[in-house]
Structures are given as C-alpha cells and as structure tokens.
mmCIF file of C-alpha atoms in Angstrom:
data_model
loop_
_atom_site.group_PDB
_atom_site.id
_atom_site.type_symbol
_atom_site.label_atom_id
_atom_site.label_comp_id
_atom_site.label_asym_id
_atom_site.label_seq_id
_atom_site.Cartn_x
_atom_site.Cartn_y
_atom_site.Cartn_z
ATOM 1 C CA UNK A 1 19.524 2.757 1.556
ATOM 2 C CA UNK A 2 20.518 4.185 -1.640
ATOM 3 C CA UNK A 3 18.667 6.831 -2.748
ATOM 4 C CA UNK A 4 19.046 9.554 -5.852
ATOM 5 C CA UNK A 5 16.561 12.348 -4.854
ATOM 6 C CA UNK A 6 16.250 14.926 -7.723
ATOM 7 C CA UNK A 7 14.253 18.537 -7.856
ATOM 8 C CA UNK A 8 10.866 19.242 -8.524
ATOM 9 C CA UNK A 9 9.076 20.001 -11.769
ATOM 10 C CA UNK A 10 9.919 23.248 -13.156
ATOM 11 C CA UNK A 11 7.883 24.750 -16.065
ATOM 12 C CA UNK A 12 10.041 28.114 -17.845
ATOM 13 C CA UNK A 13 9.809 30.019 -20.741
ATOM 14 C CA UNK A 14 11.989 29.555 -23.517
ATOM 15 C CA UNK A 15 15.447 31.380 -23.066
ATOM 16 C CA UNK A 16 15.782 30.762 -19.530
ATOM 17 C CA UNK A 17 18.158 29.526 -17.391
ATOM 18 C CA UNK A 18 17.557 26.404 -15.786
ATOM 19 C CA UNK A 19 19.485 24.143 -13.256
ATOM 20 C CA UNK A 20 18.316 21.068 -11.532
ATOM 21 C CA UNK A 21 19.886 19.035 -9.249
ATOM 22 C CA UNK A 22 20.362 15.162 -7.846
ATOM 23 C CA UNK A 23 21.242 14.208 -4.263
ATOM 24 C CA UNK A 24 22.585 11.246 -3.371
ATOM 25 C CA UNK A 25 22.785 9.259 0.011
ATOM 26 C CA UNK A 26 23.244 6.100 1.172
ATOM 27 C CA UNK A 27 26.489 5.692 -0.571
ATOM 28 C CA UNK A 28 29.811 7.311 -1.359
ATOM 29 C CA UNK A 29 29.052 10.245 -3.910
ATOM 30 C CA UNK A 30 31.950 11.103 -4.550
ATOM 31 C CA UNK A 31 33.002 7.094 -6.091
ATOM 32 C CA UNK A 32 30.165 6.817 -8.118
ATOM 33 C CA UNK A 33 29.957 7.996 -11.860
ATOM 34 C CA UNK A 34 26.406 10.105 -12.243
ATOM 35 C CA UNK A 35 24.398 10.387 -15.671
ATOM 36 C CA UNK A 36 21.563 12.190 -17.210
ATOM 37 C CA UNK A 37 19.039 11.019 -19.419
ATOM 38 C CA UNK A 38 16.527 12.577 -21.191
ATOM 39 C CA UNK A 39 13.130 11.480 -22.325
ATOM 40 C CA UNK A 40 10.741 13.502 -24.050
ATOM 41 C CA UNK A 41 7.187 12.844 -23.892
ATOM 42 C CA UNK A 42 5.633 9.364 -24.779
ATOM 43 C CA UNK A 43 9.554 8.384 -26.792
ATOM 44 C CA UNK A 44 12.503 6.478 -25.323
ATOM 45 C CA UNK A 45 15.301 7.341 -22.818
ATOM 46 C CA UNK A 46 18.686 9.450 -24.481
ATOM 47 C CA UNK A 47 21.864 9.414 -22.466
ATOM 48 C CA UNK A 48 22.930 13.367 -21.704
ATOM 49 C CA UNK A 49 26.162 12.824 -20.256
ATOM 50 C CA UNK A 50 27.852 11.707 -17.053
ATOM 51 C CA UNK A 51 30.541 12.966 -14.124
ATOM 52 C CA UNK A 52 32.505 11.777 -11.865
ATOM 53 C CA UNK A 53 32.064 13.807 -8.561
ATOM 54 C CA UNK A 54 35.244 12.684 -6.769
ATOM 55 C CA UNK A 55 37.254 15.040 -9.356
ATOM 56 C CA UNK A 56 34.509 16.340 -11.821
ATOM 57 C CA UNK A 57 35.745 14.717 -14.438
ATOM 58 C CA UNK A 58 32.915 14.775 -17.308
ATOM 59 C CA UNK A 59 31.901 13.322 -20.171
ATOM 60 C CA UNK A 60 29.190 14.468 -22.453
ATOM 61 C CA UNK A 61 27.195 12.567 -25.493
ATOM 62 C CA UNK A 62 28.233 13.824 -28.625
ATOM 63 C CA UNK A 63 24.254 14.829 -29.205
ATOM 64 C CA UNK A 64 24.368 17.027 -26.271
ATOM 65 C CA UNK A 65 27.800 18.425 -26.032
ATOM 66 C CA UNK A 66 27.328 22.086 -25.639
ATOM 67 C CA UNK A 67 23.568 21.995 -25.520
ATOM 68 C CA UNK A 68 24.000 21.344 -21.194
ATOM 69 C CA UNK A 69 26.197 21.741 -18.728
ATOM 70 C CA UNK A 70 26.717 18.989 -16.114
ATOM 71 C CA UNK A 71 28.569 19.333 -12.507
ATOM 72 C CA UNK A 72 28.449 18.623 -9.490
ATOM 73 C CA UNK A 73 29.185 19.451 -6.046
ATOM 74 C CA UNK A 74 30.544 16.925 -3.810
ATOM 75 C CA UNK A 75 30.829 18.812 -0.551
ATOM 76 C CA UNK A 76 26.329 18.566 -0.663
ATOM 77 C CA UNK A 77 26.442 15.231 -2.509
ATOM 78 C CA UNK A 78 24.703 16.737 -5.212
ATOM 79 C CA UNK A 79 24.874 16.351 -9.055
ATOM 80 C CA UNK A 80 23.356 19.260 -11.633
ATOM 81 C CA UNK A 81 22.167 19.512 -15.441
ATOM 82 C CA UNK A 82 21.681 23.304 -16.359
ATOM 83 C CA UNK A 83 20.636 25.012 -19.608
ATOM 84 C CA UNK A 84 21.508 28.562 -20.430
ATOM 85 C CA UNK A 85 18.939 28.989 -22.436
ATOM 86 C CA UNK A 86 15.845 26.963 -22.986
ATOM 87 C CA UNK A 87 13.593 25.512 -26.202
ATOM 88 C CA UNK A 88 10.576 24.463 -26.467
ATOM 89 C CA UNK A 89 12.189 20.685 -27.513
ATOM 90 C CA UNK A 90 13.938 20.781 -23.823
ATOM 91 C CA UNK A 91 10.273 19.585 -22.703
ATOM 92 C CA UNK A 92 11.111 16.215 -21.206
ATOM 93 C CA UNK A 93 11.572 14.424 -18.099
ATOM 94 C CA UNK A 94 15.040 14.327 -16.924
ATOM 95 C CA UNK A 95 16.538 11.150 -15.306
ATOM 96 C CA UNK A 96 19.939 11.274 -12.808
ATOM 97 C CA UNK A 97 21.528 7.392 -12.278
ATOM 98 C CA UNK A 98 24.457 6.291 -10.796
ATOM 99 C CA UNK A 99 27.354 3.480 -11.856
ATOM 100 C CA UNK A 100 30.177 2.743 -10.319
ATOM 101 C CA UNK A 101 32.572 3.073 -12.969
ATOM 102 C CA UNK A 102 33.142 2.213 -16.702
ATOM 103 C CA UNK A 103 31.880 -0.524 -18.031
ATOM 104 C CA UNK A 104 29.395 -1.097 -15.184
ATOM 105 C CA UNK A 105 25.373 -0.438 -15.620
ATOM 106 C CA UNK A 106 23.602 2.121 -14.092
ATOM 107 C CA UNK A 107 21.814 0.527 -11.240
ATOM 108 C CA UNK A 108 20.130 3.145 -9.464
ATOM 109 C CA UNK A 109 18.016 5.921 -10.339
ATOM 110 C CA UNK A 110 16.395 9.125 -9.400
ATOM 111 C CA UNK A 111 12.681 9.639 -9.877
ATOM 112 C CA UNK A 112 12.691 11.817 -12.470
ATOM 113 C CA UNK A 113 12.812 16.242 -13.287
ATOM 114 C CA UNK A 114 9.897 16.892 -15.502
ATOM 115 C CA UNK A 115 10.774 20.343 -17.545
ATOM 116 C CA UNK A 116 8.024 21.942 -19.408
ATOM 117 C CA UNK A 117 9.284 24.525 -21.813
ATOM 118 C CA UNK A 118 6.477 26.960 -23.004
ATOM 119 C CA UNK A 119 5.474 30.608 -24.015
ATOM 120 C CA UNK B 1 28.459 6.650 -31.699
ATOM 121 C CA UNK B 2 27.093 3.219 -31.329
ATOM 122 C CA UNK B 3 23.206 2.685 -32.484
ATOM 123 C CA UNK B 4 21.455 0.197 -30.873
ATOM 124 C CA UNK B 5 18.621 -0.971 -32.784
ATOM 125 C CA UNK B 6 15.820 -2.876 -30.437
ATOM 126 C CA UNK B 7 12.940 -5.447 -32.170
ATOM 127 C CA UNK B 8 10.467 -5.661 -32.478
ATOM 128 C CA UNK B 9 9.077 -2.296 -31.276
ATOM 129 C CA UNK B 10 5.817 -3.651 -30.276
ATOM 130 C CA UNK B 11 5.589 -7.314 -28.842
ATOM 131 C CA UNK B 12 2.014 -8.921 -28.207
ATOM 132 C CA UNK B 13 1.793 -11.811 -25.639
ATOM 133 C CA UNK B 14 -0.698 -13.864 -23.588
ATOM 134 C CA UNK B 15 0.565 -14.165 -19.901
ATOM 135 C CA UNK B 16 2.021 -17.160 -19.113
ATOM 136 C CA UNK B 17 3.984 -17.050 -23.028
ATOM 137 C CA UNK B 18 7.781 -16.785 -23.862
ATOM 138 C CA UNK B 19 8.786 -13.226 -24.920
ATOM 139 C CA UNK B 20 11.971 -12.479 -26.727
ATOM 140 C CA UNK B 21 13.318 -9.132 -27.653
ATOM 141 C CA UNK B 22 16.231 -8.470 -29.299
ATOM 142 C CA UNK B 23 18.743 -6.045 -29.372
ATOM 143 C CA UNK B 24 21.566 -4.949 -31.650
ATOM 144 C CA UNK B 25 24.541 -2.960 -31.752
ATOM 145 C CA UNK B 26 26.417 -1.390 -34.691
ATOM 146 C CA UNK B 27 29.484 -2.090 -33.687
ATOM 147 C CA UNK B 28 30.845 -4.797 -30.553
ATOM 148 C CA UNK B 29 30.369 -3.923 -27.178
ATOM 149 C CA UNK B 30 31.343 -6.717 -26.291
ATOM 150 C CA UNK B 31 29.132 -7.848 -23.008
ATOM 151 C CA UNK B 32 28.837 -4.377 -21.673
ATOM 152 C CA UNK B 33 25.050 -4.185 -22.409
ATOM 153 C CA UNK B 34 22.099 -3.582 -19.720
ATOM 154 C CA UNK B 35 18.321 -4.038 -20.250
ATOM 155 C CA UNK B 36 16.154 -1.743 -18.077
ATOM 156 C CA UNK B 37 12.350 -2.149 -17.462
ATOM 157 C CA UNK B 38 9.808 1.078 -17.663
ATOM 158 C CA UNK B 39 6.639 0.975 -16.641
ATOM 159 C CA UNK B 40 3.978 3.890 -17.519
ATOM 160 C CA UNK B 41 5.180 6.948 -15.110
ATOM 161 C CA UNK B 42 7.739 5.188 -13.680
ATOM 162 C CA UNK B 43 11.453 4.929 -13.086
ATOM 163 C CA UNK B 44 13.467 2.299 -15.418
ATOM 164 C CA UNK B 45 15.113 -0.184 -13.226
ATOM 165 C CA UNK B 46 17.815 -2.209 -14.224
ATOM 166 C CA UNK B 47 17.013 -5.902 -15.011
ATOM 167 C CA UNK B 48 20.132 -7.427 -16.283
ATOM 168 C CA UNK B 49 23.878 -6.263 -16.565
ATOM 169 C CA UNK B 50 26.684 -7.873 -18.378
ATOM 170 C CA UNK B 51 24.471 -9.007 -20.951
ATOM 171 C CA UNK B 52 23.237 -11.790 -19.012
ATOM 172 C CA UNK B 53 23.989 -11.100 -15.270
ATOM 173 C CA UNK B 54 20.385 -9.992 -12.999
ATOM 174 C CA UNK B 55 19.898 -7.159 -11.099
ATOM 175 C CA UNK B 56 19.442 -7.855 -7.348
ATOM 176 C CA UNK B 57 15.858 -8.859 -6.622
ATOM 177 C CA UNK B 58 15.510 -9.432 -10.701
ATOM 178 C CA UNK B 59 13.083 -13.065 -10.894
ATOM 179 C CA UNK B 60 14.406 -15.536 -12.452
ATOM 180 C CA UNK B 61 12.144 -15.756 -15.358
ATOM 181 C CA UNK B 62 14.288 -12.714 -16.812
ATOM 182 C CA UNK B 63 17.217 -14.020 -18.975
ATOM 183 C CA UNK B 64 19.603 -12.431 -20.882
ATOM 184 C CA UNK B 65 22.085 -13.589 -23.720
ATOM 185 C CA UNK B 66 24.624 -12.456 -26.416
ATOM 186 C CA UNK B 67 27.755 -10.491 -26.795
ATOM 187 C CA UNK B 68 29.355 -8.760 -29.156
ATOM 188 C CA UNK B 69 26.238 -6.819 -31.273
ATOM 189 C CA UNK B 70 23.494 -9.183 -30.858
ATOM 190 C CA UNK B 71 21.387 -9.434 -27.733
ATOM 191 C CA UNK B 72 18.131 -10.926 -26.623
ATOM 192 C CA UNK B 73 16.382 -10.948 -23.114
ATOM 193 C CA UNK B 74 14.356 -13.406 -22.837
ATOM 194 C CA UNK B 75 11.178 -13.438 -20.116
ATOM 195 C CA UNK B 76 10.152 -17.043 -19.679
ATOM 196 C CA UNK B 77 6.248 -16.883 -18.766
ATOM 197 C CA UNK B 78 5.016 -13.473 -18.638
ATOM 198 C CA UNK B 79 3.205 -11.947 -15.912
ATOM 199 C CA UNK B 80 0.846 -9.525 -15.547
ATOM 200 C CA UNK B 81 3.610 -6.982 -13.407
ATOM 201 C CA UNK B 82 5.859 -7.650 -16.989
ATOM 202 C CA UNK B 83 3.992 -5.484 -19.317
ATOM 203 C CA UNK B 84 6.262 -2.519 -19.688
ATOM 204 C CA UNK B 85 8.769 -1.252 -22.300
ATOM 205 C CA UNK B 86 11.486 -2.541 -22.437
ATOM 206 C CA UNK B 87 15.205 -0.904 -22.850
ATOM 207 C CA UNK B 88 18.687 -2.200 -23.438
ATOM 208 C CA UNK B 89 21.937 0.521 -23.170
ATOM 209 C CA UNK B 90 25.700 -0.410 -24.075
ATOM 210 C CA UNK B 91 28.141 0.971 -21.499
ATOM 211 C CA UNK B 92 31.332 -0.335 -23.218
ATOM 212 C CA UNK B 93 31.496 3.010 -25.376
ATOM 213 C CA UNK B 94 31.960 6.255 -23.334
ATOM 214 C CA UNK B 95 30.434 8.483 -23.348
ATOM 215 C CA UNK B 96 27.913 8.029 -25.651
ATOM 216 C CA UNK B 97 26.196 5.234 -23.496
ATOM 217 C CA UNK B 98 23.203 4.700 -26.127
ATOM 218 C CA UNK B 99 19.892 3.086 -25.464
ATOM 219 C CA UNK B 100 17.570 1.346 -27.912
ATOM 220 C CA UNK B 101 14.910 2.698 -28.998
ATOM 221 C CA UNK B 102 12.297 0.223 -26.856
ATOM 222 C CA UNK B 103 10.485 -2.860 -27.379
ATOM 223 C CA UNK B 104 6.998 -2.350 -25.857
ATOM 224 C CA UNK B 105 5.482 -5.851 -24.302
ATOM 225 C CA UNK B 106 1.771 -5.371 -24.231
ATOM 226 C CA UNK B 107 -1.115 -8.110 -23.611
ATOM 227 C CA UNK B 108 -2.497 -9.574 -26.058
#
C-alpha cells in the first residue's frame, strides 16, 4: 500500500528553524517526483515546489523560491521542507504528494504538517 | 506562471442535480490538468487526470472535459459524500504547478 506519512504538528516562534519531513513506502521513492503544498487557514492549496529523490533534482515555484528549502534523503525514503527562519504568514498546513514524473498528476498524498507560527 | 482561474467560487445544488465547474488557464496546458476533491479537514484526493481521465476508485458520475485553457468537471447527480471544494492544478508547466483558487459545492 502506498502511503506518504508526514511529521506531526509543530507550533514555533517566529525566526526559527523548522524542518519537516515525508516518508514514503509502498513504492519506489526514489522514481517518484515529491511536492509541497501549502494551505493557509480556511484558503486554497499553493504548490511549494517539488524533487526528484533518485538524484535530488529540484524545482521550486517562483512564489517560494528562496523562501524554503526542499530535499530529500533517499537512503530513509524521506522527503523535507525546512525554513530558516519563520513568520507569522508560514501558519498553514503543509501537504507532501507524489507523481511519477512530468506531466503526470499527483495521485497520492500525505495527511498533512500543520505549522503554527506565533509569539 | 500560469493562473488558473476556477468558477464559480461558490456552487449551490440540491442532491440528485447536475453540477458544473469550470476551470481556466491563462495560457494552454494542453490536457495536463487534474481536479482534486477536499473535504473539511481532509486530504485532497485526486478525481480526474488528463483532463478527463478518473482516478482509480473515482464513480462514474465524475466527468471531466476540455483542453487547452478551458476545463469543466462535471458531477452528474450529486450526492450527499460530494459536497466538498473542489480544485483543479495544471501539471504541463514546471514548476509552477498552479491550482485554482476552488469552487466550493455546498447544498442547497
């Protein structure tokens, strides 16, 4: 079975560091593309970014280039989005999904990172 | 980056009715386009790939149509498990894969 299995909720203050994680099983990590998407509270899903764990190859969306850092670490089947330092607007729940390769959909999904930013 | 602009944002139907939502692109992308169901506090799952292909386990009463920049999915007689929002994404333009902005289907 095919299963995305992200981290638990995390709740920082802002400036911190932050990295959470998505594990895969069930399938070959390392030949399956892996995104992020965010969505803040009660608006619609933004696409992050994506990487290819086979060779780390990544891509990021032009909205969050250089606002996150995605990677990932095939040898634990495990994909990461990390901040460096936190805002209160990085409140949101965080999404992981897999595809298996350009133009192909993202058919499977983790259950979600919710990240509360706040003094 | 490609917007994708979703209507309407708020959709009112009786179970049982035809709902159609529609979805745009600014530019082609071509039939690279998903829709993805959310439900309140739960995990979008994909409904439809290639603009008009289901998702395993997907009922048939889910349709999808279009290429190029205009799209509509189409859920034949709604049920009660079908109120949700309702998101499509185009894949054909890396990496910005952009979503719509949502068309919420609520009972009316």
């Amino acid at each position: 079975e095919v299963q995305l299995v992200q981290s638990g909720a995390e709740v920082k203050k802002p400036g911190e560091s932050l990295k959470i994680s998505c594990q895969g099983s069930g399938y070959s990590f390392t030949s399956y593309w892996i995104g992020w998407a965010r969505q803040m509270p009660g608006k619609g899903l933004e696409w992050m970014g994506i990487i290819y764990p086979g060779d780390s190859d990544t891509k990021y969306s032009p909205s969050f280039q250089g606002q996150v850092t995605i990677s990932a670490d095939k040898s634990i089947s495990t994909a990461y989005l990390q901040w460096s330092g936190l805002k209160a607007s990085d409140t949101a729940m965080y999404y992981c999904a897999r595809s298996s390769g350009r133009y192909r959909p993202f058919d499977y999904w983790g259950q979600g990172t919710l990240v509360t930013v706040s003094s | 980056e490609i917007v994708m602009t979703q209507s309407p944002a708020t959709l009112s139907v009786s179970p049982g009715e035809r709902a159609t939502l529609s979805c745009r692109a600014s530019q082609s992308v071509s039939s690279n386009l998903a829709w993805y169901q959310q439900k309140p506090g739960q995990v979008p799952r994909l409904l439809i790939y290639g603009a008009s292909t289901r998702a395993t386990g997907i009922p048939a009463r889910f349709s999808g149509s279009g290429s190029g920049t205009e799209f509509t999915l189409t859920i034949s007689s709604l049920q009660s498990e079908d109120f949700a929002v309702y998101y499509c994404q185009q894949y054909n333009h890396w990496p910005g894969l952009t979503f719509g902005g949502g068309t919420k289907v609520e009972i009316k």
